[in-house]
Tab-separated table of C-alpha atoms in Angstrom:
chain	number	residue	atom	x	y	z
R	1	UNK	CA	83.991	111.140	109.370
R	2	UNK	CA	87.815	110.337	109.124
R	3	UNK	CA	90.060	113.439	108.433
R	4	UNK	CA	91.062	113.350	104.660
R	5	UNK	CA	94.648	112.499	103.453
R	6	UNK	CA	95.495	116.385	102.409
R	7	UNK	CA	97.055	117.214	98.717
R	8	UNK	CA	100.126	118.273	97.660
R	9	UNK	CA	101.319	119.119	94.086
R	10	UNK	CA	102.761	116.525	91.448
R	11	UNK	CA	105.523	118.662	91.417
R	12	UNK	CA	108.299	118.731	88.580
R	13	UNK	CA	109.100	115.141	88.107
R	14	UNK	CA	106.394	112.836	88.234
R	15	UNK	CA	107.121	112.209	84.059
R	16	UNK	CA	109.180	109.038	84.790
R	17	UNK	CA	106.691	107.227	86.819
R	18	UNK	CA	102.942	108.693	86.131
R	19	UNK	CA	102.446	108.731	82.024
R	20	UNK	CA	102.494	105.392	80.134
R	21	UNK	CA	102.777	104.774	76.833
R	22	UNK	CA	99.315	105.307	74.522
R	23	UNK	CA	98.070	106.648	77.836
R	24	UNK	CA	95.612	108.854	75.759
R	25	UNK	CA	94.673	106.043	73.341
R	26	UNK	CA	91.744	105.340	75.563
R	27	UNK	CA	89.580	104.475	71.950
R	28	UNK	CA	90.742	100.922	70.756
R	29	UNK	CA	93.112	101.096	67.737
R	30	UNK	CA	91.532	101.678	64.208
R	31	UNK	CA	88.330	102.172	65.970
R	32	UNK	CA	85.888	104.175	63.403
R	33	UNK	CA	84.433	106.036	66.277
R	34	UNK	CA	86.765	106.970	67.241
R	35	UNK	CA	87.435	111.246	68.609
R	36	UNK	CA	89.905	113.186	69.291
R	37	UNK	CA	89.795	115.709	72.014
R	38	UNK	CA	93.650	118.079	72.189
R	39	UNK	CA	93.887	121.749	73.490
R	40	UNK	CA	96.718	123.237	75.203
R	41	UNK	CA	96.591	124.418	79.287
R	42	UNK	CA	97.488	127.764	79.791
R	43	UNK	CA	98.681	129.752	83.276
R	44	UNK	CA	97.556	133.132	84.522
R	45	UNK	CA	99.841	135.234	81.866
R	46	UNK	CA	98.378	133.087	79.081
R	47	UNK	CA	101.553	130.725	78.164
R	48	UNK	CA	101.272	127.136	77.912
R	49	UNK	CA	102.005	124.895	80.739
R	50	UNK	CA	104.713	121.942	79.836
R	51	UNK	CA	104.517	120.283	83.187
R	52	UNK	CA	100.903	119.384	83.435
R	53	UNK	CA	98.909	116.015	84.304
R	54	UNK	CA	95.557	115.593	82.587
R	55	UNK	CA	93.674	112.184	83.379
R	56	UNK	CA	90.482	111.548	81.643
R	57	UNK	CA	87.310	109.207	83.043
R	58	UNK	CA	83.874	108.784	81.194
R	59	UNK	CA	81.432	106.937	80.306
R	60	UNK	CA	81.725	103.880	77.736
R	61	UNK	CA	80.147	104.263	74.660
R	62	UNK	CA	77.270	102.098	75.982
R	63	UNK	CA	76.771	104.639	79.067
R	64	UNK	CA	78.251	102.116	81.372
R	65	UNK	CA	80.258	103.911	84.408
R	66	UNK	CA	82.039	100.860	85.351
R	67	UNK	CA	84.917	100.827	83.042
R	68	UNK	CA	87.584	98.029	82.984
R	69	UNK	CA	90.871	97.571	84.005
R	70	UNK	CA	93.714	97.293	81.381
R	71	UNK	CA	95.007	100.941	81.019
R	72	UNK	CA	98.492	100.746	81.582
R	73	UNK	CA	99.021	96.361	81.112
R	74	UNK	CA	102.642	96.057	81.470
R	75	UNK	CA	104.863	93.074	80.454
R	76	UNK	CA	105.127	90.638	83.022
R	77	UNK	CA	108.405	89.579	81.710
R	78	UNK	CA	110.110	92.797	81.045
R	79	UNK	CA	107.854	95.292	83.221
R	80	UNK	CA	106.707	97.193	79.758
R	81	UNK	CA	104.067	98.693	79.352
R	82	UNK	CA	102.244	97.183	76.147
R	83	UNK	CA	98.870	99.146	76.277
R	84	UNK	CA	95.585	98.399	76.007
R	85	UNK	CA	94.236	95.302	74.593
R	86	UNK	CA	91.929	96.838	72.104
R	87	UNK	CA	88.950	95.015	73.017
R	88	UNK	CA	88.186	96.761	76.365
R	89	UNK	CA	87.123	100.158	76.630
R	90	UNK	CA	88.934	101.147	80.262
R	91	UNK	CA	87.102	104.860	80.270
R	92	UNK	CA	90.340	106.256	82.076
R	93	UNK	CA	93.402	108.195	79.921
R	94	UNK	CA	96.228	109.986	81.192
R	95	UNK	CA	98.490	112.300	79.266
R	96	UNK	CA	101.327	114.781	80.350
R	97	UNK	CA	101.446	118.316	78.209
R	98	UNK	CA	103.841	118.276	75.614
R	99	UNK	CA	106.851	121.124	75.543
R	100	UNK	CA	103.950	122.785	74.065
R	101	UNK	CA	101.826	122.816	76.611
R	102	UNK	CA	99.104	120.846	74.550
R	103	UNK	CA	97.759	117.054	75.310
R	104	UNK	CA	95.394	114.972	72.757
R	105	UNK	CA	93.169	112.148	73.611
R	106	UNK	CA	91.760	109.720	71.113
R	107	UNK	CA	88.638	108.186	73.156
R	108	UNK	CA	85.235	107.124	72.072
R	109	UNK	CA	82.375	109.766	72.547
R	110	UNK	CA	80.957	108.791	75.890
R	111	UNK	CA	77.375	107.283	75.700
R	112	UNK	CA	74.139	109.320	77.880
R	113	UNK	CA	76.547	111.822	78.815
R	114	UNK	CA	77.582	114.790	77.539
R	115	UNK	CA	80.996	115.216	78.812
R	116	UNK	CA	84.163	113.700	80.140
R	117	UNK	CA	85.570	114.343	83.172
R	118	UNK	CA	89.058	115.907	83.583
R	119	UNK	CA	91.480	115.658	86.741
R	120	UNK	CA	94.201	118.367	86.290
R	121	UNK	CA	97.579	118.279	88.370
R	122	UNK	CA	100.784	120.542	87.651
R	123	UNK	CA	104.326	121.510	89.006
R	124	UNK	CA	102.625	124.766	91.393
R	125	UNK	CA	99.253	123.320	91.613
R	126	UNK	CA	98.946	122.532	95.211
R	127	UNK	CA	95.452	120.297	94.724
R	128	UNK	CA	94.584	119.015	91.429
R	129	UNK	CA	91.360	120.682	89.715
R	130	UNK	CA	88.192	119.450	88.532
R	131	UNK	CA	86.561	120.055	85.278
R	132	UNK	CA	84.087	118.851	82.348
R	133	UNK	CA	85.099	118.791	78.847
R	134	UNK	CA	81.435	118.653	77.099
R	135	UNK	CA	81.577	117.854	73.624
R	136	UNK	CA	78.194	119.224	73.301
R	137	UNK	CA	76.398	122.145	74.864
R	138	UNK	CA	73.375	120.561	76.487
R	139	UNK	CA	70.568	122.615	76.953
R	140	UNK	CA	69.185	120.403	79.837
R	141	UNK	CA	72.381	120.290	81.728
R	142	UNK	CA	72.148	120.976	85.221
R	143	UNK	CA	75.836	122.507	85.770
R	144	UNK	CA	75.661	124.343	82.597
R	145	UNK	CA	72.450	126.005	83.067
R	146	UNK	CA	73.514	127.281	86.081
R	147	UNK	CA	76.142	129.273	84.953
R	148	UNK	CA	76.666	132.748	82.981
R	149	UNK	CA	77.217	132.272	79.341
R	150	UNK	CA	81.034	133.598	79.604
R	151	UNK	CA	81.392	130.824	82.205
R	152	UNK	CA	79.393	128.372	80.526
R	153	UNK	CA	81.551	128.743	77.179
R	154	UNK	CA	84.290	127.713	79.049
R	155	UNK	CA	83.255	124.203	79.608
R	156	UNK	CA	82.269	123.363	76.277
R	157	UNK	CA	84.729	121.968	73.576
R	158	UNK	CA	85.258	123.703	70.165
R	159	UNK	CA	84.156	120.846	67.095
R	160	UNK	CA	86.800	121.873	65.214
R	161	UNK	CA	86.152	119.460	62.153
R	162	UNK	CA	84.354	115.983	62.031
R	163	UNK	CA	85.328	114.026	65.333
R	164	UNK	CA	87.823	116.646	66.122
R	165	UNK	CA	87.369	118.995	69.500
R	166	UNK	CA	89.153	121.847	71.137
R	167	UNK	CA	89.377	122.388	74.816
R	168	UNK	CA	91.951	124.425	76.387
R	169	UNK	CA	92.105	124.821	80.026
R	170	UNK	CA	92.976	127.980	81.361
R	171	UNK	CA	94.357	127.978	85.228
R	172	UNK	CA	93.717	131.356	86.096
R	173	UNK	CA	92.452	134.531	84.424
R	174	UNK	CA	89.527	136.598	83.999
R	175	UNK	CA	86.074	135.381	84.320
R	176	UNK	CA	85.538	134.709	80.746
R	177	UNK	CA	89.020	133.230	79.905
R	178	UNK	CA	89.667	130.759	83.425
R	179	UNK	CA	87.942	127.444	83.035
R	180	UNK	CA	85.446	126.552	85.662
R	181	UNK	CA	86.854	124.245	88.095
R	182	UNK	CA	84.720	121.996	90.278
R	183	UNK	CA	83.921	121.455	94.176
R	184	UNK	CA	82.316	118.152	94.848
R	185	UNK	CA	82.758	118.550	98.356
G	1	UNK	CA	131.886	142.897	77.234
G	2	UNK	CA	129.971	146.128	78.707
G	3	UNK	CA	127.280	146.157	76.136
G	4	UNK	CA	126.474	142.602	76.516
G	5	UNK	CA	126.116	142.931	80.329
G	6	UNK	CA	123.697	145.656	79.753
G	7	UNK	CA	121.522	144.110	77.663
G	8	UNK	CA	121.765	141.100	79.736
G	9	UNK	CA	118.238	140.353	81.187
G	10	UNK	CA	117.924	141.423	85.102
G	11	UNK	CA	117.726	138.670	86.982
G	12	UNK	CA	116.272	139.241	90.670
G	13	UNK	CA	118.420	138.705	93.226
G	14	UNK	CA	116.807	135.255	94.747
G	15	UNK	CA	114.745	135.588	97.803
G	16	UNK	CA	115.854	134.884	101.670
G	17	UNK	CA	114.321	131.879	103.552
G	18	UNK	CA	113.619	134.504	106.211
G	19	UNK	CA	111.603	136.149	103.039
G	20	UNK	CA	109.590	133.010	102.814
G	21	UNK	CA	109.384	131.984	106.792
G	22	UNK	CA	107.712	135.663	107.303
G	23	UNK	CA	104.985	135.015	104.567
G	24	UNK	CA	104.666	131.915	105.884
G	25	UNK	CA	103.977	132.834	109.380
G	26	UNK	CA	101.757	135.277	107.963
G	27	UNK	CA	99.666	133.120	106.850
G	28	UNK	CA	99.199	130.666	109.509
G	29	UNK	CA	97.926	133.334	111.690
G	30	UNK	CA	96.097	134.537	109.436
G	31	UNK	CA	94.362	131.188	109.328
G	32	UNK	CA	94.576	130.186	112.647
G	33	UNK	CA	91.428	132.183	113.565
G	34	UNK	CA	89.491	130.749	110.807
G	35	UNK	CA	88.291	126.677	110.520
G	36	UNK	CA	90.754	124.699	109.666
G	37	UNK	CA	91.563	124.056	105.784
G	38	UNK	CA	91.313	119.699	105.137
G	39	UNK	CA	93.678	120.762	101.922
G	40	UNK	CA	96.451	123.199	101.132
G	41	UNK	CA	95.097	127.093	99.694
G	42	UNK	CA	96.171	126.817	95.740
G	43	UNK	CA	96.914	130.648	95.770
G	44	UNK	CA	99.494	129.807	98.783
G	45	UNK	CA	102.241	132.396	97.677
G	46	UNK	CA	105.382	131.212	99.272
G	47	UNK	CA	105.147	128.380	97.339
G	48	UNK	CA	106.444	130.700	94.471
G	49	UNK	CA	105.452	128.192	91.222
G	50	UNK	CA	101.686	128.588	92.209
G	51	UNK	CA	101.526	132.503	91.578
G	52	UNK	CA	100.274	131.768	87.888
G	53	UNK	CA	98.417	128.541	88.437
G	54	UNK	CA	95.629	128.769	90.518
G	55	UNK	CA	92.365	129.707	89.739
G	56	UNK	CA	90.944	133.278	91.216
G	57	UNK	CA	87.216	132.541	90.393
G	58	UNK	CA	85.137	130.172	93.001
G	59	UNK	CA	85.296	126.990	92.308
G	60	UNK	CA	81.552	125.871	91.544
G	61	UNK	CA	79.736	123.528	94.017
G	62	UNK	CA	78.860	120.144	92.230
G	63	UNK	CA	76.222	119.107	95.353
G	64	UNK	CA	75.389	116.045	93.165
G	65	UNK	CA	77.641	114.638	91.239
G	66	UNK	CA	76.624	112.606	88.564
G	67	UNK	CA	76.950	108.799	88.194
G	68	UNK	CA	79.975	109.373	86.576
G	69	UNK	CA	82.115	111.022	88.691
G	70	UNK	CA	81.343	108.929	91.706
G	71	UNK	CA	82.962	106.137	89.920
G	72	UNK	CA	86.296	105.394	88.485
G	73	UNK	CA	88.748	103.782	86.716
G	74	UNK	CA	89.605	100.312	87.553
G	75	UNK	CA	92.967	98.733	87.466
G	76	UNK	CA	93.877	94.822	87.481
G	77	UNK	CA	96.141	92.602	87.979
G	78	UNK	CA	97.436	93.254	84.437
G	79	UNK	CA	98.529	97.028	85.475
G	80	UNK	CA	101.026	95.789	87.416
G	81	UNK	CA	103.888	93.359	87.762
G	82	UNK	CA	105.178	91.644	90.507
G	83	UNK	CA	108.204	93.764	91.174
G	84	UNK	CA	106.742	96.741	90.931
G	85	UNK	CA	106.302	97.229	94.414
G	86	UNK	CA	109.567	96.734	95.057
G	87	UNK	CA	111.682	99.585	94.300
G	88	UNK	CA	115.089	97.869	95.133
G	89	UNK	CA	114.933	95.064	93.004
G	90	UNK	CA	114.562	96.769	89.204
G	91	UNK	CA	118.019	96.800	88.559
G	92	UNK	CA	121.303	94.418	88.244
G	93	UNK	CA	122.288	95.341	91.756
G	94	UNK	CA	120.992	96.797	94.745
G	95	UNK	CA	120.491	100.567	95.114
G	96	UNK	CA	122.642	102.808	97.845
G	97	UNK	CA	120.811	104.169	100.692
G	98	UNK	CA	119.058	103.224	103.633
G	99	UNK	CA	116.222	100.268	102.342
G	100	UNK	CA	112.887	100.929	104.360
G	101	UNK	CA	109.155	99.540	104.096
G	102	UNK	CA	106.288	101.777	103.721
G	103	UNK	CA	103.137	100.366	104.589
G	104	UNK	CA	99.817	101.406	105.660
G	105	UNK	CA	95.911	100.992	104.018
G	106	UNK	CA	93.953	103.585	101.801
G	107	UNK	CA	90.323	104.222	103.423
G	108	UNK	CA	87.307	106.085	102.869
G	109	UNK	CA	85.990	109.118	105.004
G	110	UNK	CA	83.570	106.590	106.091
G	111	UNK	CA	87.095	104.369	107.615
G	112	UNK	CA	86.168	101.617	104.805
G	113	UNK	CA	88.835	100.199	103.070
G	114	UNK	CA	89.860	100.804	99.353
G	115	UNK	CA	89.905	97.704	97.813
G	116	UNK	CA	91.807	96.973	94.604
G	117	UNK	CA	92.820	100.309	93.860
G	118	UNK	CA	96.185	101.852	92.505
G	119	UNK	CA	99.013	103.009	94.378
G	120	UNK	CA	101.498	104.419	92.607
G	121	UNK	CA	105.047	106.534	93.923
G	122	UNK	CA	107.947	107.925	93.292
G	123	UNK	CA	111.003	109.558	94.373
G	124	UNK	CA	114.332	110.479	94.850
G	125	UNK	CA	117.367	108.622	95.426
G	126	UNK	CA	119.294	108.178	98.833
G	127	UNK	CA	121.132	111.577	97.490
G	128	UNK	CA	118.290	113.131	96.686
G	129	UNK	CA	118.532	113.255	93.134
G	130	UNK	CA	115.587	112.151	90.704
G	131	UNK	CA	116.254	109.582	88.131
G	132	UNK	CA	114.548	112.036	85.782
G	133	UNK	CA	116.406	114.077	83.024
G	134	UNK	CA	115.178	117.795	83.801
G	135	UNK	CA	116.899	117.319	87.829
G	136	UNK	CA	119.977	118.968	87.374
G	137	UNK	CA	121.078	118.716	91.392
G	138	UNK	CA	124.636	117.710	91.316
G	139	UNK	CA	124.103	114.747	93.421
G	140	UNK	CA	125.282	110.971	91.985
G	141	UNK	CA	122.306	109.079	90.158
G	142	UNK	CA	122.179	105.664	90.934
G	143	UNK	CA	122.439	102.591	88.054
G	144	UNK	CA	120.269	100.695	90.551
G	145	UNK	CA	117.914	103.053	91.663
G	146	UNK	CA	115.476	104.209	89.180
G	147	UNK	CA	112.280	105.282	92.157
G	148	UNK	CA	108.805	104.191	90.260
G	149	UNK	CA	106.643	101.891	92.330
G	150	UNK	CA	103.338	100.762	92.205
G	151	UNK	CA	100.716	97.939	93.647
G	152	UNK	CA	97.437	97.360	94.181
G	153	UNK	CA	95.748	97.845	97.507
G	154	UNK	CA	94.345	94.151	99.070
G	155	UNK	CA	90.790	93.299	100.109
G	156	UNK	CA	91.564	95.676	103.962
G	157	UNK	CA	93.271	98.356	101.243
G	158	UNK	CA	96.292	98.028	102.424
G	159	UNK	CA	99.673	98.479	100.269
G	160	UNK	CA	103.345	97.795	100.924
G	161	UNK	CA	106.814	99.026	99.134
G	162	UNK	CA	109.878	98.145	99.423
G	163	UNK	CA	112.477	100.663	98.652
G	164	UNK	CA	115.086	103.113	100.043
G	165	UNK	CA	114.493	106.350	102.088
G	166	UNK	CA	114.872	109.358	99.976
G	167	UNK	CA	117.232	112.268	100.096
G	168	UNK	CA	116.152	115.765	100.485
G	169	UNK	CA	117.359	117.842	97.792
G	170	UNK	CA	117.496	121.866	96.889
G	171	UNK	CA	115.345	123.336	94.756
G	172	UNK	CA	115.070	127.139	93.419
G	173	UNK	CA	111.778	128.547	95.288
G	174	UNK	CA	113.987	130.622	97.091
G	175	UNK	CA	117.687	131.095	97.796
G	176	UNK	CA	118.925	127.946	99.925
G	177	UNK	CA	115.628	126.115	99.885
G	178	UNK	CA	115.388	122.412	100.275
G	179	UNK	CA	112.580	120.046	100.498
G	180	UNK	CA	112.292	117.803	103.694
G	181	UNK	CA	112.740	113.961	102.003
G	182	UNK	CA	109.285	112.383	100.826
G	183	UNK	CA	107.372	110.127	98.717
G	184	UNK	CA	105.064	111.015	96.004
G	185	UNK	CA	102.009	109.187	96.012
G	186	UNK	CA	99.055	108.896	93.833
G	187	UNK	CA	96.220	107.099	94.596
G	188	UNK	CA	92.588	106.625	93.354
G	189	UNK	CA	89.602	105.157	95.608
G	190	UNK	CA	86.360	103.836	93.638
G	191	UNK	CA	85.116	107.499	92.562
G	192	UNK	CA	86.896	109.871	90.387
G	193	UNK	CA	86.378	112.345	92.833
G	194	UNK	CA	88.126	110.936	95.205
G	195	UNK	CA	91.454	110.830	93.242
G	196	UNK	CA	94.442	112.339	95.120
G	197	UNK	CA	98.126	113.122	94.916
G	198	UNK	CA	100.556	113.751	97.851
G	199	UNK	CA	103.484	113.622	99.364
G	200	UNK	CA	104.551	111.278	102.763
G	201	UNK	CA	107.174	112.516	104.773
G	202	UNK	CA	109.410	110.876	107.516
G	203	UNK	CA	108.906	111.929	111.674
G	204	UNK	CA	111.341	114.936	112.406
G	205	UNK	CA	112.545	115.953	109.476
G	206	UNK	CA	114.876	119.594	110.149
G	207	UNK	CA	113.315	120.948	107.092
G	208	UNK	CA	109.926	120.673	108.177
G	209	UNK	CA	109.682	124.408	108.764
G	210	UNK	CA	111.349	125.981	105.998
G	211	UNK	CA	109.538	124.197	103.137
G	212	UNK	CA	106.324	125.834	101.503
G	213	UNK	CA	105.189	123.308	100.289
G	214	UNK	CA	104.858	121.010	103.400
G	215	UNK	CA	103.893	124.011	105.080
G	216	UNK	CA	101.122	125.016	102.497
G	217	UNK	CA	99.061	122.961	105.020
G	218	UNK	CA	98.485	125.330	107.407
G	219	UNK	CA	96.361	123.570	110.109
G	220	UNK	CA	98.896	121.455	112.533
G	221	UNK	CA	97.072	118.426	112.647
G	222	UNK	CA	95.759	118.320	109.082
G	223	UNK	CA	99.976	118.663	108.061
G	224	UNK	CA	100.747	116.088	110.859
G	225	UNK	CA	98.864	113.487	108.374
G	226	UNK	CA	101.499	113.168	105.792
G	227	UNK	CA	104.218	112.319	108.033
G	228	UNK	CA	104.558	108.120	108.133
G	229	UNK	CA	105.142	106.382	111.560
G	230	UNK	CA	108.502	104.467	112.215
G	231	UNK	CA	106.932	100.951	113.095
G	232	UNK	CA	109.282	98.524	114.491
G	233	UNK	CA	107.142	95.766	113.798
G	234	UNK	CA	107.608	96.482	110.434
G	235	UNK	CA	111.173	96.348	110.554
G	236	UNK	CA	112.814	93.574	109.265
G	237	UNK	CA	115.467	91.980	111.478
G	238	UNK	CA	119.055	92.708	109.523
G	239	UNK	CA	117.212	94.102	106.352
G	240	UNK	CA	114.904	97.414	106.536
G	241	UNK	CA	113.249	99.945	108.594
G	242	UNK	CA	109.414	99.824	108.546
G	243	UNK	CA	107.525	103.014	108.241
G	244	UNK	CA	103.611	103.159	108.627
G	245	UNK	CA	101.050	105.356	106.754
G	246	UNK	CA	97.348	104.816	106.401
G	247	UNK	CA	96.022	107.240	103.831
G	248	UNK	CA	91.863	108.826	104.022
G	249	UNK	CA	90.926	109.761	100.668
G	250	UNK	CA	88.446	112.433	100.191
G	251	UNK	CA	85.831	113.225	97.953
G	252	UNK	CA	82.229	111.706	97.913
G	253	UNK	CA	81.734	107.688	96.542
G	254	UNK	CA	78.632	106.606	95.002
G	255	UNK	CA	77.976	104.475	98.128
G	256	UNK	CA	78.613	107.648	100.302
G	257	UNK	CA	75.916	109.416	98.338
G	258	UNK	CA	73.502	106.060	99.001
G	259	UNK	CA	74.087	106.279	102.395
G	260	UNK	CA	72.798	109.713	102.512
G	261	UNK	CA	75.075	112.686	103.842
C-alpha cells in the first residue's frame, strides 16, 4: 500500500473558500420532510468553538448511498454560487460554526439508516474527526451496542420538538461529556 | 492610570521559539523509537491552539464501516466553473507575485486514481496576507488576488492550478513564529472516509523547522510528503514555474473493502 497524504488542520481562514451559500440546506426547499439537526461544538473548557468545519454525508431518503452532484452549482457566468437545484437530493452539507459556536442543517431523515455521518475540522485540530449523529437510538446498532451508556448517549441526538434534533459535539472532556470520535482505519 | 493597570488582565509574556523547538525535539525522540505515525498526534502541544481541541478518550475502531461511509459525495461539472482553477484570472488585472502551476493526481492507497473528485485550495497572497477579514498581518492585500481555487480531478485523477506562490506570514503560536508558505488543500476520494485536508509546501523552505504545525508530523518521510516538487517540465517558457504533487488519500473505499484487506 501507498503511504497516505498526512493531515494538517483547516486552520483559521478557510471561511472564504470552503462554506457556500445554503451549504446546510441539503433538504430541497419547502420540502415537508424536511429536519433540522443544530447544536453547538464545544472545546475542552466547555466554550463554543467559532472556527469549526462540519460536513455532513448520508443516506437519501430512499437509502441510496450514491448521492448526486449539485451541492455547491455555481454561476457559470458570474462564478456564484446559486445552490442546489431542489430536485436532487446531493446527501453532502457543509456548514462553518457561527460566532456562536453553533451550526444547523436542514436535511431529509436518511432512509435504512439511523444516522448521518459527520466530518469535523477546526483552527487547532490537526486531523479532522469522525462521528455519527443518530437521530434515533437503535437498539440493533452495532457501534452503539458496543459502547457504555455514558458513551453511547453521546452519539445520539436530542428530539427536541417534532423534526427538530440536538447534537452538540464536544472535542475533549470527560468520558461522559467528549463525543465519541471514530477510527476507520 | 495605576488602578487601571492593576486591574488590567495579565497577559503572559509570549513564549520563545527556543520554547517551542525544545518541545518539539522532545517529541520527535520521543517518537522516533516508536512506529512511525501516517498522520500528525491531535494532542501535539507546541502547536499551542490544539491544547483544548483534541479528544483524550480512544478513538473507537469502526473495523467495518457501513455502506455509508465508504461512499461519498459527488460533485459535477456544475460545482465548478471554468476559471476556478485558475487563481490569477478572477480579477480585472493580474495578481503580484511569482505565478506558478501546481499539478499532480489524487490516488488511492491501492495507487488507483481518484476520478472526478473535488479539489479545492486556498491561500495567501505573494505577501502572505489572506484575503480574509479576521488576518490582521500588516502586509498589502491584493485587488487581484482573492486565493480560492477549485477543479475536478480527470479520469488518471489528476488536477492542475494556476496561481501565484504564497507568502509566509507570522502568526501568534509563539513569539516570532511564522509559517513556512503553503497551500491548503481539501480533497475527497469516493468514500467519506477518505476525506482529507492539508497543507503543500514548497522544497527548502527556512521555516521548515520552526513551525509546529509542519512539524506536528513527526516521522521524516511521512512530513517529506507535503512538500511539492519543482518540475521544469511544468514550467511554462516566459510565464510560470511548475510545481508537482501527487496526493494518497487514506481511509478505506468500498472497493478496498471488496477486495478484501
Amino acid at each position: 500500500m501507498t503511504a497516505p497524504t498526512p493531515s494538517q488542520t483547516v486552520g483559521p481562514f478557510y471561511g472564504y473558500a470552503l462554506p457556500f451559500v445554503g451549504g446546510g440546506d441539503v433538504a430541497p426547499a419547502g420540502h415537508a420532510g424536511a429536519i433540522t439537526v443544530h447544536g453547538y461544538v464545544y472545546d475542552g473548557a466547555g466554550q463554543p468553538i467559532p472556527d469549526a468545519l462540519l460536513e455532513f454525508w448520508q443516506t437519501g431518503p430512499d437509502g441510496s448511498t450514491t448521492g448526486a452532484p449539485g451541492s455547491l452549482r455555481r454561476d457559470a457566468t458570474t462564478g456564484a454560487v446559486i445552490g442546489r437545484n431542489g430536485v436532487d437530493f446531493t446527501g453532502f452539507g457543509r456548514v462553518p460554526t457561527d460566532a456562536d459556536g453553533h451550526y444547523v442543517l436542514r436535511t431529509l431523515p436518511p432512509g435504512d439508516s439511523p444516522y448521518i455521518s459527520v466530518c469535523v475540522f477546526a483552527r487547532g485540530l490537526l486531523h479532522h474527526l469522525f462521528t455519527r449523529a443518530y437521530l434515533t437510538d437503535s437498539a440493533e446498532d452495532q457501534l452503539l451496542a458496543s459502547l457504555a451508556p455514558e458513551r453511547r448517549a453521546t452519539l445520539v441526538a436530542a428530539c427536541e420538538r417534532d423534526r427538530v434534533y440536538r447534537f452538540d459535539i464536544r472535542l475533549q472532556g470527560d468520558s461522559d461529556e467528549e463525543t465519541v470520535f471514530l477510527d476507520f482505519g | 492610570m495605576t488602578a487601571s493597570i492593576e486591574r488590567a488582565p495579565a497577559v503572559p509574556a509570549p513564549e520563545a521559539q527556543a520554547d517551542i523547538d525544545r518541545e518539539m525535539a522532545e517529541l520527535k525522540r520521543a517518537a522516533a523509537g516508536k512506529p512511525a505515525l501516517l498522520h500528525p498526534a491531535r494532542d501535539y502541544a507546541p502547536y499551542r491552539s490544539s491544547a483544548l481541541r483534541y479528544p483524550k478518550n480512544p478513538l473507537v475502531v469502526v473495523r467495518d464501516p457501513e455502506a455509508v461511509e465508504l461512499s461519498g459525495p459527488v460533485f459535477g461539472v456544475t460545482d465548478t466553473t471554468e476559471l476556478d482553477s485558475d487563481l490569477t484570472r478572477q480579477h480585472q488585472g493580474e495578481p503580484l507575485g511569482e505565478r506558478i502551476t501546481v499539478a499532480g493526481r489524487v490516488l488511492d492507497r491501492q495507487g488507483r486514481p481518484v476520478r472526478g473528485q473535488l479539489v479545492e485550495i486556498w491561500q495567501a497572497n505573494a505577501s502572505g496576507r489572506y484575503a480574509h477579514l479576521r488576518d490582521q498581518h500588516p502586509a498589502p492585500l491584493d485587488p487581484n488576488f482573492t486565493g480560492v481555487g477549485r477543479c475536478l480531478t480527470d479520469d488518471e485523477g489528476r488536477y492542475q492550478f494556476t496561481t501565484i506562490k504564497p507568502g509566509a506570514y507570522p502568526w501568534r503560536n509563539h513569539l516570532n513564529a511564522w509559517r513556512p508558505a503553503h497551500i491548503h488543500f481539501s480533497l475527497f476520494g469516493t468514500a467519506f472516509t477518505q476525506r482529507l485536508v492539508t497543507q503543500m509546501y514548497f522544497p527548502n523552505d527556512p521555516l521548515f523547522a520552526f513551525d509546529p504545525i509542519y512539524q506536528s508530523i513527526t516521522d521524516d518521510k511521512a512530513r517529506e510528503r507535503l512538500i511539492a516538487t519543482y518540475n521544469h517540465d511544468l514550467s511554462s517558457p516566459e510565464w510560470s514555474l511548475g510545481y508537482r504533487w501527487d496526493i494518497v488519500l487514506d481511509g478505506p473505499s468500498a472497493t478496498w473493502m471488496e477486495e478484501g484487506r
